[in-house]
XYZ file of C-alpha atoms in Angstrom:
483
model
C -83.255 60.444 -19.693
C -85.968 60.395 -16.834
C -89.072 62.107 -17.333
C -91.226 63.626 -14.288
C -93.996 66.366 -14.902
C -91.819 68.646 -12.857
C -88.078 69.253 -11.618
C -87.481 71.043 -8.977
C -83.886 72.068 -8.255
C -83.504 72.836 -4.440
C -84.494 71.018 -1.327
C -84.767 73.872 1.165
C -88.314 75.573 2.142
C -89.501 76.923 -1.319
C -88.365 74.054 -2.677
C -90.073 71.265 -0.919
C -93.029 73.422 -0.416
C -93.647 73.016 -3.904
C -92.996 69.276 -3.961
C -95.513 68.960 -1.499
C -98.364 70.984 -2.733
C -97.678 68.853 -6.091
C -97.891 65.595 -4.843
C -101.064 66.661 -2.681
C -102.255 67.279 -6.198
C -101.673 63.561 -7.360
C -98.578 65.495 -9.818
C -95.336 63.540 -9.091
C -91.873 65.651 -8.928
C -88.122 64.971 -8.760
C -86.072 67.730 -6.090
C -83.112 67.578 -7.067
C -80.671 68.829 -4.224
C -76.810 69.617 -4.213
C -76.224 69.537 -0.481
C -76.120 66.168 1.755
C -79.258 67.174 3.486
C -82.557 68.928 2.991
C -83.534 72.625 3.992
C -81.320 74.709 2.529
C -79.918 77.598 4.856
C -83.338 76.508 7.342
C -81.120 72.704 7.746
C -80.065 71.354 11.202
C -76.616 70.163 11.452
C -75.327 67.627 13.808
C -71.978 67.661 15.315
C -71.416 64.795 18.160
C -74.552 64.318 19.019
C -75.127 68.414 19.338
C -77.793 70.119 16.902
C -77.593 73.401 15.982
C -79.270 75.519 12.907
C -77.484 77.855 10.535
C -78.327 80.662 12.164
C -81.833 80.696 14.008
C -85.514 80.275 12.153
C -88.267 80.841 14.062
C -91.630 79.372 13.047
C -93.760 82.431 13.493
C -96.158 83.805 10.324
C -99.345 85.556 9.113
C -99.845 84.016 6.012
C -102.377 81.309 7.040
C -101.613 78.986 4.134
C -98.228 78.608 5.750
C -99.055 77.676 9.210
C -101.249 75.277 8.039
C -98.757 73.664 6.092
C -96.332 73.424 9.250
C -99.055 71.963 11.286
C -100.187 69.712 8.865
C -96.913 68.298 8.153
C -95.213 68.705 12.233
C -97.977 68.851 13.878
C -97.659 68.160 18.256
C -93.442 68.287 17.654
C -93.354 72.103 17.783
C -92.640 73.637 20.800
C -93.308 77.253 22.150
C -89.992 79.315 22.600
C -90.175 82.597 24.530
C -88.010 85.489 22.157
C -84.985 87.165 24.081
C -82.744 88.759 22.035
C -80.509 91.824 23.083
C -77.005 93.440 21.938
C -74.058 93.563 23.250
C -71.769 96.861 22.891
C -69.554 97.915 25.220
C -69.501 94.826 27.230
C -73.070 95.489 28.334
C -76.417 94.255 27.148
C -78.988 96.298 25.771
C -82.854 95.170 25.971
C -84.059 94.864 22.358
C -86.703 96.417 22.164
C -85.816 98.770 23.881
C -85.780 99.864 27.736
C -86.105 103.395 28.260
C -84.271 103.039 31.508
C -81.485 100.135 30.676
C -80.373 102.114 27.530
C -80.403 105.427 29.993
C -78.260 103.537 32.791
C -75.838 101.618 30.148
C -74.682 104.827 28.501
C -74.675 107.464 30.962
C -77.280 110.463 30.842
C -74.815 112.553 29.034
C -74.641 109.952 25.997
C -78.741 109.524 26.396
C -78.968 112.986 26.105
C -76.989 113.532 23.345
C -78.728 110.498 21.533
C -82.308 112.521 22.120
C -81.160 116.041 20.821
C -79.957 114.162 17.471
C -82.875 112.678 17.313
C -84.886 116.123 17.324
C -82.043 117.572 15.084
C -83.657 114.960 12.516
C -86.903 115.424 13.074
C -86.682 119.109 12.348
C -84.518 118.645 9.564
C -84.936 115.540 8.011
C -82.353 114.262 5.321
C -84.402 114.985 2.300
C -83.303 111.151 0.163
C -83.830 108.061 2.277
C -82.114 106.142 -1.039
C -79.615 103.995 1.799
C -79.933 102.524 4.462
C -77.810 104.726 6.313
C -80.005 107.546 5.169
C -83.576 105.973 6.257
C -81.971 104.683 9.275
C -80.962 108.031 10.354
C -84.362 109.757 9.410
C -85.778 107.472 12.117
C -83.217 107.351 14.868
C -80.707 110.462 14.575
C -77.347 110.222 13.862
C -75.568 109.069 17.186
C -77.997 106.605 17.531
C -77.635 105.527 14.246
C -73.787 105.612 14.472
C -73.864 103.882 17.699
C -76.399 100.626 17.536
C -76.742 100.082 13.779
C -73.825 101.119 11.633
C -70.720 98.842 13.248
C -73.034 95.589 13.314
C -74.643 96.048 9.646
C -71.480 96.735 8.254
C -70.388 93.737 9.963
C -73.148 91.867 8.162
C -72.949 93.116 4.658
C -68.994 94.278 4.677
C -69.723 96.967 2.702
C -70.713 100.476 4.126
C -74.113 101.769 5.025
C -74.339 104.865 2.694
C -73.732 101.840 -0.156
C -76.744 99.138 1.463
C -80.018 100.471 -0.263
C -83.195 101.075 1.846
C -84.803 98.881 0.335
C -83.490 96.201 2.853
C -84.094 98.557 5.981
C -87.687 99.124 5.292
C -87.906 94.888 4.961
C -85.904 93.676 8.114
C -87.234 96.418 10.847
C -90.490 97.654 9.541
C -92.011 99.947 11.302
C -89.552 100.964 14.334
C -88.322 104.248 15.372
C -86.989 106.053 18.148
C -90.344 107.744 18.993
C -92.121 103.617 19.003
C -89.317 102.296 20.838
C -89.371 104.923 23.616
C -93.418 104.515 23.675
C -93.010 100.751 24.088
C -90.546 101.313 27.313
C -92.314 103.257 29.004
C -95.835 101.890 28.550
C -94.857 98.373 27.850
C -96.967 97.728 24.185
C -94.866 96.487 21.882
C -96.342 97.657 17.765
C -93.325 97.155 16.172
C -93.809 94.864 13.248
C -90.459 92.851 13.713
C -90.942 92.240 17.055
C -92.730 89.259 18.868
C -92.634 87.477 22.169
C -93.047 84.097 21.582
C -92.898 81.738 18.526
C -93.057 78.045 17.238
C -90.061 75.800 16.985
C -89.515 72.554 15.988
C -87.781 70.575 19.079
C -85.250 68.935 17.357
C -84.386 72.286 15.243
C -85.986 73.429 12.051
C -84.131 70.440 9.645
C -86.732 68.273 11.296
C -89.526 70.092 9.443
C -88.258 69.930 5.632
C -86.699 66.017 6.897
C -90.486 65.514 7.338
C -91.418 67.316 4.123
C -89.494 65.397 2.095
C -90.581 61.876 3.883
C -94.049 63.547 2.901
C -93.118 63.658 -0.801
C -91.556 60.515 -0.907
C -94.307 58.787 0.666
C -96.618 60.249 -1.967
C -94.250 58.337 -4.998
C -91.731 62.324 -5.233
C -88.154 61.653 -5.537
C -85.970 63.549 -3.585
C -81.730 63.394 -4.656
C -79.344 64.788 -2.554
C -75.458 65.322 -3.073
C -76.532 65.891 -6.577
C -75.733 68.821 -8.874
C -77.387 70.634 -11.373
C -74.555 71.401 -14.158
C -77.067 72.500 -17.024
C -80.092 73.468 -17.991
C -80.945 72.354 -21.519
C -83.422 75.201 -23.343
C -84.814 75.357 -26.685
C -86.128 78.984 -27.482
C -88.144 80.056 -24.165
C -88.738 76.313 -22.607
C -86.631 74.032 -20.657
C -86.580 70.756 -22.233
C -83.946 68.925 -19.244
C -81.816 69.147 -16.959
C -78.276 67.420 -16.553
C -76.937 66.615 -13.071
C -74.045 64.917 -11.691
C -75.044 62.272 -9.007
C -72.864 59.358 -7.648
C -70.167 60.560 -9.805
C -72.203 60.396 -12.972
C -74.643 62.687 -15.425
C -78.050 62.082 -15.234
C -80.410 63.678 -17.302
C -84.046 64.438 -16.212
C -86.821 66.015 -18.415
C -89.949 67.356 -17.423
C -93.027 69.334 -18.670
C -92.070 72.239 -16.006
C -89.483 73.232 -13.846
C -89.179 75.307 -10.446
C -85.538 76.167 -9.474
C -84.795 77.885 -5.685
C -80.718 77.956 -6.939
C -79.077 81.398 -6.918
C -80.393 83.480 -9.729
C -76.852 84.033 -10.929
C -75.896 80.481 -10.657
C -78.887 79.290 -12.724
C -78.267 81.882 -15.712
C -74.748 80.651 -16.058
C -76.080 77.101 -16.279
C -78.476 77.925 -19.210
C -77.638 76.129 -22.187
C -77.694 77.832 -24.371
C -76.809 80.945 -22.839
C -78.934 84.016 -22.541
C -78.139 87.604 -24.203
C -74.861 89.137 -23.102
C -77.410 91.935 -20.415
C -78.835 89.092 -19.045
C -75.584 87.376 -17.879
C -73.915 90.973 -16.863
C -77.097 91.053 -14.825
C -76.738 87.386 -13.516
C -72.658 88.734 -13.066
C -73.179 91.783 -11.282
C -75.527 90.486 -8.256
C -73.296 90.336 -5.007
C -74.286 87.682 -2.093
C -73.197 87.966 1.393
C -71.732 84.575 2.841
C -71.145 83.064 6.425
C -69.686 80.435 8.283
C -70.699 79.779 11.518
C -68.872 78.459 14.457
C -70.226 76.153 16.710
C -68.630 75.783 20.120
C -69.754 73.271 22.948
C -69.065 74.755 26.240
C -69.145 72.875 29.679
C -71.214 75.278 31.075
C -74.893 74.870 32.020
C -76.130 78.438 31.905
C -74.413 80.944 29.789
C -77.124 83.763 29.325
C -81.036 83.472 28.919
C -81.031 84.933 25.340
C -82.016 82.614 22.213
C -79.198 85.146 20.655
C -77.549 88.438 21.231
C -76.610 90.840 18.418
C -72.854 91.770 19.189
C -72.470 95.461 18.080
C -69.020 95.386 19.681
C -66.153 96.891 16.863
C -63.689 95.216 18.357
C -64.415 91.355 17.223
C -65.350 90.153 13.903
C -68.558 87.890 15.554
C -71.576 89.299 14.645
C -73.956 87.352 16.496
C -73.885 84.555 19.040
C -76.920 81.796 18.861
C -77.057 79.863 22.132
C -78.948 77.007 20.701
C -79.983 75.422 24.326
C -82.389 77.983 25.158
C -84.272 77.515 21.373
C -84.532 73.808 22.656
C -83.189 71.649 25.288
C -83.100 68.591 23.150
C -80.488 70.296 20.556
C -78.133 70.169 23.287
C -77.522 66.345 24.344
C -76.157 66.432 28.061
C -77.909 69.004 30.036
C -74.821 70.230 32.392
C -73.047 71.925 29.278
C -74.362 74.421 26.211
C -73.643 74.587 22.541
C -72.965 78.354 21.181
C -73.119 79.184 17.541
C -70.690 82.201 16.965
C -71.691 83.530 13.637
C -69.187 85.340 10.907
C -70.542 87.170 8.146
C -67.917 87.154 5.207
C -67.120 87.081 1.417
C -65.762 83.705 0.035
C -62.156 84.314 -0.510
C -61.594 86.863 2.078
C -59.610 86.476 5.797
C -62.418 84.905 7.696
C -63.440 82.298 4.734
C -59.989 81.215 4.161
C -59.089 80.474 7.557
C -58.980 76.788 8.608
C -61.118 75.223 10.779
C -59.061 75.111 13.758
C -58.041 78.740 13.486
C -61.491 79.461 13.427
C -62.227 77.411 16.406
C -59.395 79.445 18.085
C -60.778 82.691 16.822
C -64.653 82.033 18.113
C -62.583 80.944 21.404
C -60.761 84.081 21.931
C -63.634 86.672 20.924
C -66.132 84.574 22.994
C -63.448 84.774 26.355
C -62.565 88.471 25.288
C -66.416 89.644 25.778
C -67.021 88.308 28.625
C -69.313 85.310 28.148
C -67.040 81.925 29.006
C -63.391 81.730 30.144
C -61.037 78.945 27.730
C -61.221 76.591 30.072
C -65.328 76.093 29.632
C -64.676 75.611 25.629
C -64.008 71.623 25.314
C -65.048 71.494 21.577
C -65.863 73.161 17.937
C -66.971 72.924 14.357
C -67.428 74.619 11.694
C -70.301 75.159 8.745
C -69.827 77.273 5.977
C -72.212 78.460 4.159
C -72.014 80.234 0.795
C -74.776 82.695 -0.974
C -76.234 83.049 2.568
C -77.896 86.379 1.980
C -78.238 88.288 -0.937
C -77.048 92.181 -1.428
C -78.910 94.959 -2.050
C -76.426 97.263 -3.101
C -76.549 100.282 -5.092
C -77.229 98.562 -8.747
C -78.638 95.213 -7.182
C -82.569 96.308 -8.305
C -81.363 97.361 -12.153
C -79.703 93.851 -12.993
C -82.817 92.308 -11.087
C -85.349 94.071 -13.171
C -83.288 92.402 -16.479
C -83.340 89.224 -15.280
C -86.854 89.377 -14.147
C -88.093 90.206 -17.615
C -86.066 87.530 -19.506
C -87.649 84.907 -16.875
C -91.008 85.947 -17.475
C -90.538 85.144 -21.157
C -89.714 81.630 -20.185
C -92.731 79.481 -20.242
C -92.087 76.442 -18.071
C -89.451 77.559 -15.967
C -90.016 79.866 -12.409
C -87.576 81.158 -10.006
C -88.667 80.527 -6.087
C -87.161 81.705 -2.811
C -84.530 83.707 -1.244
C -81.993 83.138 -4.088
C -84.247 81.994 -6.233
C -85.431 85.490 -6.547
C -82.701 87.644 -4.867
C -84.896 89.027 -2.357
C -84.202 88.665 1.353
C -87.356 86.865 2.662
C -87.666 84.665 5.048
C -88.705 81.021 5.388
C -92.857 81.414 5.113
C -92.242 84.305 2.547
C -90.379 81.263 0.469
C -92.682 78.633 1.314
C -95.441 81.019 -0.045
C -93.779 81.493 -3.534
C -93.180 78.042 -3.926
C -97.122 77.736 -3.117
C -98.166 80.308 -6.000
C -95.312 78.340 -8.667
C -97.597 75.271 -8.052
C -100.556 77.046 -8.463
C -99.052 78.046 -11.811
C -98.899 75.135 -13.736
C -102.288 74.448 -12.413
C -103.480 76.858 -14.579
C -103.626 79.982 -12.413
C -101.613 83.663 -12.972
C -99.757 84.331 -10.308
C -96.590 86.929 -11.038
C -94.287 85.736 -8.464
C -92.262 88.429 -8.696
C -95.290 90.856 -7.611
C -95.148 88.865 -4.484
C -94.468 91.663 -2.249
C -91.254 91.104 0.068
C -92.342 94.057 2.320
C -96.173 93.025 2.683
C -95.880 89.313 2.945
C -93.049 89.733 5.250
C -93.790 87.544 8.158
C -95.538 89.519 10.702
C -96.825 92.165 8.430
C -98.770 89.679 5.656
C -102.148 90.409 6.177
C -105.730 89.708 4.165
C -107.514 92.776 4.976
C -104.892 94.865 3.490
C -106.613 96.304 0.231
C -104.487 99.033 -0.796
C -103.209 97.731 -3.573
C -106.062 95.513 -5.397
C -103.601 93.663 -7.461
C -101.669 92.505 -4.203
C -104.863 92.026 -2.643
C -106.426 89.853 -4.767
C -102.499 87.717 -5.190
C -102.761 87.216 -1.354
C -106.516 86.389 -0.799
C -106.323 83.486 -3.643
C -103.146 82.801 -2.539
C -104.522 81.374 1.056
């Protein structure tokens, strides 16, 4: 048995944002990671000397606390990354935001117009619930709009259908568009919309480098950081953790502590809890749904494919759902400058077509959709590889916020033990959202009250997290202690 004030199970951003603020504080932790390398879903792989994220994370927030942290830690190694990102339906691109006039002269005035008299069929009539995301999507856009640009790709995402997503996860991911902003924005150029910068930060050697350097940091500072090593219980007596048993090197290890911070799925940590909870709170822990994803990494011996960082492929007719083209986030993830590395992502269930398929197949399949829009012929694909990656997102289905509020209140009643991050939480946040909860856990056994669960996702999400927002006191007052 090893004793440390606090375990923390997880080395991705909440994580080792929380290691960090403790050892700034003199407290020594153990992280205890299952994965071979730090960050989480925010990790950089490396595949022949090629480096390419899981998925893209851009460095770009309004919650001061957090970009002082990423300064402080990477300092001079970020560098600035102009945002292009557009879709690609009907072998055309689309500007995102919006053009006024691309959007006009890709569909044809007789679609456009069309598109525009559904839109003032909703705003005269509004649909009366906006309970899905179909349903709030289609308040804002009309239906044809709605039918065209968002439903094929978000099913494609979430593989269930629109009317079942709730709005919850709408309102979070594109805050504050509409058709009426988007058409302002093309034809007077301003650009209000919340989710929607031009530029952001970016670690040159992809965002892995910044938690590699975290947990250097912590391990400079006396922290212990274990990778490949995995959590199998959680040993409670009444409402406190007393340890925690892992399997590393092939053997259990047990570590106690005074407090513990765990980042794991939600779901995954009930069903380690010895011993176990009421029967509601594992039905809860049961019933939450997670979204997985492998992504397909293909190095092509071209040296200019297309200027985006991504493009959202809205196209029905492949499974991709989104193609990263990691040389134009850096130049140095890409080792020889004449060719290009493409990440063709697959959103998917474990167990279903996509997951099950080998590697090669996969290779072959990324191959084939990438020739069949348009972007590279065979011949220019020398190489692939492929990451999976389970419990990438979680779901906000219909019943996702009833088990959530049950497993909430049974984790308030424990007294040493806090949930951080994306899965941590079951909230789709991003990275500085994560960081920031991690922040308030530490800030916790310090001896403040923070309710990390009354961490808005909404207000602190990345460019909407503001100070002077004082409509709600309590959130208010959470955020202005918070940085």
């Amino acid at each position: 048995m090893k004793h440390y004030p606090v375990a923390i199970v997880g080395a991705g951003p909440a994580g080792l944002t929380a290691a960090y603020e403790l050892v700034k504080q003199g407290i020594i932790p153990v992280v205890l990671e299952k994965g071979d390398k730090v960050g989480g879903i925010a990790r950089t792989e490396t595949y022949k000397g090629y480096r390419f994220d899981i998925g893209g994370h851009r460095f770009y927030t309004k919650v001061e606390a957090v970009q002082q942290l990423w300064q402080e830690v990477l300092g001079n190694q970020f560098i600035k990354v102009p945002r292009l990102s557009r879709i690609f339906y009907r072998g055309k691109f689309f500007n995102y935001p919006i053009s006024a006039f691309n959007t006009l002269f890709n569909l044809g005035i007789i679609e456009s117009t069309l598109i525009m008299l559904s839109y003032l069929k909703v705003r005269i009539w509004p649909l009366r619930e906006e309970k899905t995301f179909e349903q709030w999507v289609i308040n804002r856009f009309g239906e044809r709009l709605y039918k065209t640009f968002f439903k094929t790709y978000t099913e494609k995402v979430w593989g269930i259908p629109c009317s079942e997503i709730q709005a919850d996860w709408a309102a979070q991911r594109i805050k504050g568009l509409s058709l009426t902003t988007a058409i302002i924005n093309a034809l007077f150029g301003s650009n209000d919309t919340k989710t929607l910068i031009k530029e952001f930060d970016y670690p040159a050697l992809g965002p892995g480098m910044m938690w590699e350097k975290f947990a250097e940091a912590v391990e400079n500072k006396d922290g212990k950081v274990y990778l490949d090593t995995k959590v199998i219980s959680f040993e409670r007596e009444g409402n406190k953790i007393k340890s925690i048993t892992a399997e590393q090197n092939g053997e259990l290890v047990q570590y106690s502590a005074d407090n513990f911070i765990t980042s794991m799925p939600i779901s995954a940590l009930v069903a380690r809890l010895k011993p176990q909870p009421p029967e509601e709170v594992l039905h809860a822990a049961r019933s939450l749904k997670y979204r997985d994803f492998l992504i397909v990494s293909l190095i092509v011996d071209r040296k200019d494919l297309f200027p985006d960082n991504w493009i959202y492929i809205h196209s029905p007719e492949v499974k991709v759902g989104r193609i990263q083209n990691f040389k134009n986030w850096s130049a140095a993830l890409v080792p020889h400058a004449s060719k290009s590395c493409l990440g063709m992502e697959y959103f998917c269930s474990v167990g279903d077509d996509i997951w099950e398929m080998s590697d090669a197949e996969l290779v072959e399949l990324a191959t084939r959709e990438l020739v069949g829009l348009g972007l590279a012929t065979t011949a220019d694909v020398e190489d692939g590889v492929v990451i999976r990656q389970p419990k990438a997102y979680p779901v906000y289905d219909a019943e996702y916020r009833g088990h959530l509020q049950v497993l909430e209140k049974f984790f308030k009643g424990m007294e040493n033990l806090q949930t951080i991050g994306r899965n941590g939480m079951h909230r789709y946040n991003n990275q500085d959202h994560s960081m920031l909860t991690g922040m308030l856990a530490v800030r916790n056994i310090l001896g403040e009250k923070h309710d990390l669960w009354d961490v808005n996702t909404e207000r602190s999400y990345y460019e909407d997290f503001s100070v002077d927002r004082s409509k709600d006191k309590k959130d208010s007052d959470l955020i202005s202690q918070s940085i």
